[in-house]
Coordinates of C-alpha atoms in Angstrom, one line a residue:
M1 CA 76.1 230.7 41.2
S2 CA 76.6 234.4 41.7
A3 CA 72.9 234.9 41.9
D4 CA 72.5 232.1 44.4
R5 CA 75.3 233.5 46.6
G6 CA 73.7 237.0 46.3
R7 CA 70.3 235.7 47.4
A8 CA 72.0 233.7 50.2
D9 CA 73.9 236.7 51.4
V10 CA 70.8 238.9 51.4
A11 CA 68.8 236.2 53.2
D12 CA 71.6 235.8 55.8
R13 CA 71.9 239.6 56.3
G14 CA 68.1 240.0 56.3
Q15 CA 67.7 237.4 59.0
A16 CA 70.5 238.9 61.0
D17 CA 69.0 242.4 60.6
V18 CA 65.5 241.3 61.5
A19 CA 66.8 239.3 64.5
D20 CA 68.8 242.3 65.7
R21 CA 66.1 244.8 65.2
G22 CA 63.5 242.3 66.6
Q23 CA 65.5 241.9 69.8
A24 CA 65.9 245.6 70.1
D25 CA 62.2 246.3 69.5
V26 CA 61.1 243.6 71.9
A27 CA 63.5 245.0 74.5
D28 CA 62.2 248.5 74.0
R29 CA 58.5 247.5 73.9
G30 CA 59.1 245.1 76.8
Q31 CA 60.4 247.9 79.1
A32 CA 57.5 250.1 78.2
D33 CA 55.0 247.3 78.7
V34 CA 56.4 246.4 82.1
A35 CA 56.1 250.1 83.1
D36 CA 52.5 250.3 82.0
R37 CA 51.3 247.1 83.4
G38 CA 53.4 247.3 86.6
Q39 CA 53.0 244.1 88.6
A40 CA 49.5 243.4 87.4
D41 CA 50.4 240.3 85.4
V42 CA 52.5 239.0 88.3
A43 CA 49.6 239.6 90.7
D44 CA 47.1 237.9 88.5
R45 CA 49.3 234.8 88.3
G46 CA 49.7 234.4 92.0
Q47 CA 49.7 235.8 95.5
A48 CA 50.7 239.4 96.0
D49 CA 53.1 240.1 98.8
V50 CA 51.2 243.2 100.0
L51 CA 47.7 244.7 99.5
T52 CA 47.1 248.3 100.4
F53 CA 44.7 251.0 99.7
G54 CA 43.9 254.6 100.6
E55 CA 43.8 258.0 99.1
S56 CA 46.6 259.1 96.8
M57 CA 46.5 262.7 95.6
V58 CA 48.2 265.0 93.3
A59 CA 50.9 266.8 95.3
L60 CA 52.1 270.3 94.5
R61 CA 55.3 271.4 96.2
G62 CA 56.0 275.1 96.4
D63 CA 59.3 276.8 96.8
G64 CA 58.2 279.2 99.5
P65 CA 55.1 280.8 101.1
L66 CA 52.0 280.1 99.0
K67 CA 50.6 283.6 99.3
L68 CA 53.6 284.9 97.5
G69 CA 53.1 282.7 94.5
G70 CA 56.1 281.1 92.7
T71 CA 56.7 277.8 91.1
M72 CA 55.3 274.4 92.1
A73 CA 56.5 270.9 91.3
V74 CA 53.8 268.4 90.4
S75 CA 53.9 264.8 91.8
V76 CA 51.7 262.4 93.7
A77 CA 51.5 261.5 97.3
G78 CA 49.7 259.2 99.7
A79 CA 50.9 257.2 102.7
E80 CA 49.8 253.8 101.4
S81 CA 51.0 254.4 97.9
N82 CA 54.3 255.7 99.2
V83 CA 54.7 252.3 101.0
A84 CA 53.6 250.5 97.9
I85 CA 56.2 252.2 95.8
G86 CA 58.9 251.6 98.4
L87 CA 58.1 247.9 98.5
A88 CA 57.9 247.5 94.7
R89 CA 61.3 249.1 94.3
L90 CA 62.6 246.5 96.7
G91 CA 61.3 243.7 94.5
H92 CA 58.0 242.9 96.1
T93 CA 54.6 242.4 94.4
V94 CA 52.2 245.1 95.6
R95 CA 48.6 245.8 94.8
W96 CA 47.1 249.2 95.5
T97 CA 43.3 249.3 95.2
G98 CA 42.3 252.8 96.1
A99 CA 40.2 255.2 94.1
V100 CA 40.8 258.3 92.1
G101 CA 38.7 260.7 90.1
A102 CA 38.0 260.2 86.4
D103 CA 40.2 263.1 85.7
E104 CA 43.7 263.9 84.5
A105 CA 44.9 264.1 88.1
G106 CA 43.7 260.6 88.7
E107 CA 45.5 259.4 85.6
L108 CA 48.7 260.9 86.9
V109 CA 48.3 258.9 90.1
L110 CA 47.6 255.6 88.3
R111 CA 50.4 256.2 85.7
T112 CA 52.9 256.9 88.4
L113 CA 52.1 253.8 90.4
R114 CA 52.1 251.6 87.2
A115 CA 55.5 253.0 86.2
E116 CA 56.8 252.2 89.7
G117 CA 55.7 248.5 89.3
V118 CA 52.6 248.7 91.5
D119 CA 49.5 246.7 90.4
V120 CA 46.6 249.1 90.1
S121 CA 44.3 246.8 88.2
G122 CA 41.9 246.9 91.1
A123 CA 41.9 250.7 91.5
G124 CA 38.7 252.6 90.7
R125 CA 37.9 255.8 88.8
D126 CA 35.0 257.7 90.4
A127 CA 33.3 259.9 87.8
G128 CA 31.4 261.8 90.5
A129 CA 34.3 263.0 92.5
P130 CA 37.7 264.6 91.9
T131 CA 41.1 263.3 92.8
G132 CA 42.3 264.9 96.0
L133 CA 44.9 267.6 96.2
L134 CA 47.8 268.2 98.6
L135 CA 50.0 271.3 98.8
F136 CA 53.3 271.4 100.5
E137 CA 54.5 274.9 101.7
P138 CA 58.1 275.2 102.9
R139 CA 57.6 278.0 105.5
L140 CA 60.9 277.8 107.4
P141 CA 64.0 275.8 106.7
E142 CA 62.9 273.1 109.1
V143 CA 59.1 273.6 108.9
T144 CA 56.8 272.6 106.0
R145 CA 53.0 273.2 106.2
V146 CA 50.7 270.7 104.5
H147 CA 47.3 271.9 103.1
Y148 CA 44.7 269.2 102.2
Y149 CA 42.0 269.6 99.6
R150 CA 40.4 266.2 100.0
A151 CA 36.8 266.8 101.2
G152 CA 34.4 265.0 98.8
S153 CA 37.3 263.5 96.9
A154 CA 37.2 260.1 95.2
G155 CA 39.3 258.6 97.9
S156 CA 36.9 259.8 100.6
R157 CA 34.2 257.7 98.8
L158 CA 36.2 254.4 98.6
G159 CA 33.9 251.6 99.9
P160 CA 34.0 248.0 101.1
D161 CA 33.2 246.7 97.6
A162 CA 36.8 247.6 96.4
V163 CA 38.2 245.5 99.3
E164 CA 35.9 242.6 98.4
R165 CA 37.2 242.6 94.8
A166 CA 40.8 242.8 96.0
F167 CA 40.5 239.7 98.2
G168 CA 38.3 237.9 95.7
D169 CA 40.7 238.4 92.7
G170 CA 43.1 235.5 92.9
A171 CA 45.1 234.5 96.0
P172 CA 44.9 236.7 99.1
P173 CA 47.9 238.8 99.9
R174 CA 50.5 237.8 102.4
V175 CA 50.3 241.2 104.2
L176 CA 47.5 243.8 104.4
H177 CA 48.9 247.2 105.1
L178 CA 46.6 250.0 106.4
S179 CA 47.2 253.4 107.8
G180 CA 45.2 255.5 110.2
I181 CA 44.7 258.1 107.5
T182 CA 42.1 256.2 105.5
P183 CA 39.4 255.8 108.3
A184 CA 39.7 259.5 109.0
L185 CA 38.4 260.3 105.5
G186 CA 34.8 259.3 106.2
A187 CA 32.4 256.4 107.0
R188 CA 32.8 254.6 103.7
P189 CA 36.6 254.4 103.8
R190 CA 36.4 253.4 107.5
A191 CA 34.0 250.6 106.6
A192 CA 36.4 249.5 103.8
C193 CA 39.2 249.2 106.3
E194 CA 37.1 247.3 108.8
R195 CA 36.0 244.8 106.1
A196 CA 39.6 244.4 105.0
L197 CA 40.7 243.6 108.6
R198 CA 38.0 240.8 108.8
L199 CA 38.9 239.4 105.3
A200 CA 42.6 239.4 106.3
R201 CA 41.8 237.3 109.3
E202 CA 39.7 235.0 107.3
H203 CA 42.5 234.5 104.8
S204 CA 45.3 234.3 107.4
A205 CA 47.0 237.4 106.0
Q206 CA 49.2 239.4 108.3
V207 CA 48.1 242.9 109.1
C208 CA 50.3 245.9 109.4
L209 CA 48.9 249.2 110.7
D210 CA 50.7 252.5 110.6
V211 CA 48.8 254.8 112.9
N212 CA 49.8 257.9 111.0
F213 CA 47.6 260.3 113.0
R214 CA 46.6 263.5 111.1
S215 CA 45.2 266.2 113.4
R216 CA 43.8 268.1 110.4
L217 CA 41.6 265.1 109.5
W218 CA 40.2 264.0 112.9
S219 CA 40.7 264.4 116.6
R220 CA 42.7 262.2 118.9
E221 CA 39.5 261.1 120.6
D222 CA 37.9 260.0 117.3
A223 CA 41.1 258.3 116.2
G224 CA 41.4 256.4 119.4
A225 CA 37.8 255.2 119.3
V226 CA 38.4 253.6 115.9
L227 CA 42.0 252.4 116.3
R228 CA 41.4 250.7 119.6
D229 CA 38.8 248.4 118.0
W230 CA 41.3 247.5 115.3
V231 CA 44.1 246.4 117.6
P232 CA 43.0 242.8 118.1
Y233 CA 43.3 242.3 114.3
V234 CA 46.8 243.8 114.0
D235 CA 50.0 241.8 113.8
V236 CA 52.5 244.7 113.3
L237 CA 51.6 248.1 114.8
V238 CA 53.8 251.0 113.7
A239 CA 53.5 254.3 115.4
S240 CA 55.5 257.3 116.6
D241 CA 55.9 257.5 120.4
D242 CA 53.1 260.1 120.8
E243 CA 50.7 257.9 118.7
V244 CA 51.0 254.7 120.7
P245 CA 48.5 255.9 123.4
L246 CA 45.8 256.2 120.7
C247 CA 45.7 252.4 120.5
L248 CA 45.5 251.8 124.2
P249 CA 42.3 250.8 126.0
P250 CA 40.6 253.9 127.6
A251 CA 41.4 252.8 131.1
E252 CA 45.1 252.7 130.5
D253 CA 47.3 255.5 131.7
A254 CA 48.9 257.1 128.6
S255 CA 51.6 258.7 130.6
R256 CA 53.2 255.3 131.5
E257 CA 56.6 254.4 130.1
L258 CA 56.6 253.5 126.4
A259 CA 57.7 249.9 127.2
D260 CA 54.7 249.5 129.5
Q261 CA 52.4 250.8 126.8
A262 CA 53.8 248.4 124.3
E263 CA 53.4 245.5 126.8
V264 CA 49.7 246.3 127.0
L265 CA 49.3 246.1 123.2
L266 CA 51.2 242.9 123.1
G267 CA 48.8 241.5 125.6
L268 CA 45.9 242.5 123.3
G269 CA 47.3 240.3 120.5
V270 CA 49.7 242.6 118.6
R271 CA 52.8 240.6 117.7
E272 CA 55.1 243.5 117.1
V273 CA 54.9 247.1 118.3
V274 CA 57.4 249.2 116.3
V275 CA 57.9 252.8 117.4
K276 CA 59.4 255.3 115.0
L277 CA 61.6 257.8 116.9
G278 CA 62.8 260.1 114.0
S279 CA 66.4 261.0 114.2
L280 CA 66.8 258.6 117.2
G281 CA 65.9 255.5 115.1
A282 CA 63.3 253.0 116.0
T283 CA 62.5 250.5 118.7
A284 CA 60.6 247.2 118.4
Y285 CA 58.7 245.5 121.2
T286 CA 57.9 241.8 120.9
E287 CA 57.3 238.9 123.3
G288 CA 61.1 238.4 123.0
G289 CA 61.8 241.8 124.5
E290 CA 62.8 245.2 123.4
L291 CA 65.3 246.0 120.6
H292 CA 66.5 249.5 119.5
C293 CA 68.1 250.5 116.2
P294 CA 69.7 253.9 115.8
A295 CA 69.0 256.0 112.8
R296 CA 71.4 256.1 109.9
V297 CA 73.4 259.3 109.7
V298 CA 72.7 261.2 106.4
R299 CA 72.4 264.8 105.4
A300 CA 68.7 265.6 106.0
V301 CA 67.0 267.3 103.0
D302 CA 63.3 266.5 103.4
A303 CA 61.7 264.6 106.2
V304 CA 58.3 264.1 104.4
G305 CA 57.7 260.5 103.6
A306 CA 60.4 259.1 105.9
G307 CA 57.9 257.2 108.1
D308 CA 56.3 255.6 105.0
A309 CA 59.8 254.6 103.7
F310 CA 60.6 253.1 107.1
V311 CA 57.5 251.0 106.9
A312 CA 58.3 249.8 103.4
G313 CA 61.8 248.7 104.5
Y314 CA 60.4 247.0 107.7
L315 CA 57.8 245.1 105.8
S316 CA 60.3 244.2 103.0
A317 CA 62.6 242.5 105.5
L318 CA 59.6 240.8 107.2
L319 CA 58.5 239.3 103.9
D320 CA 62.1 238.2 103.4
G321 CA 62.0 236.3 106.7
A322 CA 64.5 238.6 108.5
D323 CA 64.6 238.7 112.3
V324 CA 63.6 241.8 114.2
A325 CA 67.1 243.3 114.0
G326 CA 67.1 242.9 110.3
R327 CA 63.7 244.4 109.9
L328 CA 64.6 247.5 112.0
G329 CA 67.9 247.8 110.1
R330 CA 66.3 247.8 106.7
G331 CA 63.6 250.2 108.0
V332 CA 66.0 252.8 109.2
T333 CA 68.0 252.5 106.0
T334 CA 65.0 253.1 103.7
G335 CA 64.0 255.9 106.0
A336 CA 67.4 257.5 105.6
F337 CA 67.1 257.4 101.8
A338 CA 63.8 259.3 102.1
V339 CA 65.2 261.9 104.5
A340 CA 68.1 262.5 102.2
S341 CA 65.9 263.1 99.1
R342 CA 63.1 265.5 98.3
G343 CA 59.6 264.2 97.8
D344 CA 57.4 261.6 99.5
W345 CA 58.7 258.5 97.6
E346 CA 61.1 259.7 95.0
G347 CA 64.2 258.8 97.0
A348 CA 63.1 255.2 97.9
P349 CA 66.0 252.8 97.2
T350 CA 66.0 249.7 95.1
R351 CA 67.3 246.5 96.6
G352 CA 70.6 247.0 94.9
E353 CA 71.0 250.4 96.4
L354 CA 70.5 249.5 100.1
E355 CA 74.3 249.2 100.6
M356 CA 75.0 252.7 99.2
L357 CA 75.0 254.3 102.6
E358 CA 78.1 252.2 103.5
G359 CA 80.1 254.3 101.1
G360 CA 80.5 257.3 103.4
D361 CA 80.5 261.0 102.7
G362 CA 81.8 262.0 99.3
A363 CA 81.8 258.5 97.9
V364 CA 81.8 258.2 94.2
L365 CA 80.5 254.9 92.7
R366 CA 82.3 254.1 89.5

């Protein structure tokens, strides 16, 4: 009897230990696997909320003038991937299908996006070109210079085939998000964007375009020539007030009031014209009229990435079915988180953190 009880006790304890350790191991491995896979499995099983692509680069952030040397922090950056991370943190399924080099810098980009829950299963590694590089140089307390090293990069060779695969792999996305940066990188990325616009229309996916004009990549004339042709495909156009004229027909007077410019774009088929106004907030123009939302008051630390964070918040609320006021409200909230944090995307909030700004100065959450 003693031997039987002993064996029973050992068996009971053994099962319990195995069960306890098994649960712990599964939990540990599960968290790691989720981080590695991102939303890839979710995207494979069904429709992604958002598809986006573009060039994501390794970002080096200095602590002063570059010519004086000093330390640099290593991260990644890219307008479209910033939006992707912002949306993933808010609980949406996002697929990023850009290209990186077959190098360690590219692995950093992909690893970062996977860890943030972005599906990169459709991203490409280009063995013939490097991952792009971006240097941030804080030159004055309120002025940061950005230096690009992206000529001949993998992102500049992204072609329409990547877009074809993205739309052909499972259900089409609910929203296609593009920025005006990608077509500035060259003829192939421009063709990829144009193919994506046509595929989005064929599959009834909504299109969001953030103008994101970069004067170091192309001229206003070249940008306008491309973006004007895109306008009929766009449902949600996001721009700063000085970028809106880039999307107007050549014959339009760019000095007209902003509301008049927006009315022209609405007449061309755009459903929503959303104008980012920095510290003044944002204004949306729709067929229902004009609505303004003031910015959230926070202590500004770094304005880089605030526009991308705003877009992520706006699209998140759009996907949730919120009205224009709700979309603007979430956009200025996520933008405020970005301004209050250093980095392009690091400060992006999760859905559970959206209400944190209600705590006021000096709040301690216990």
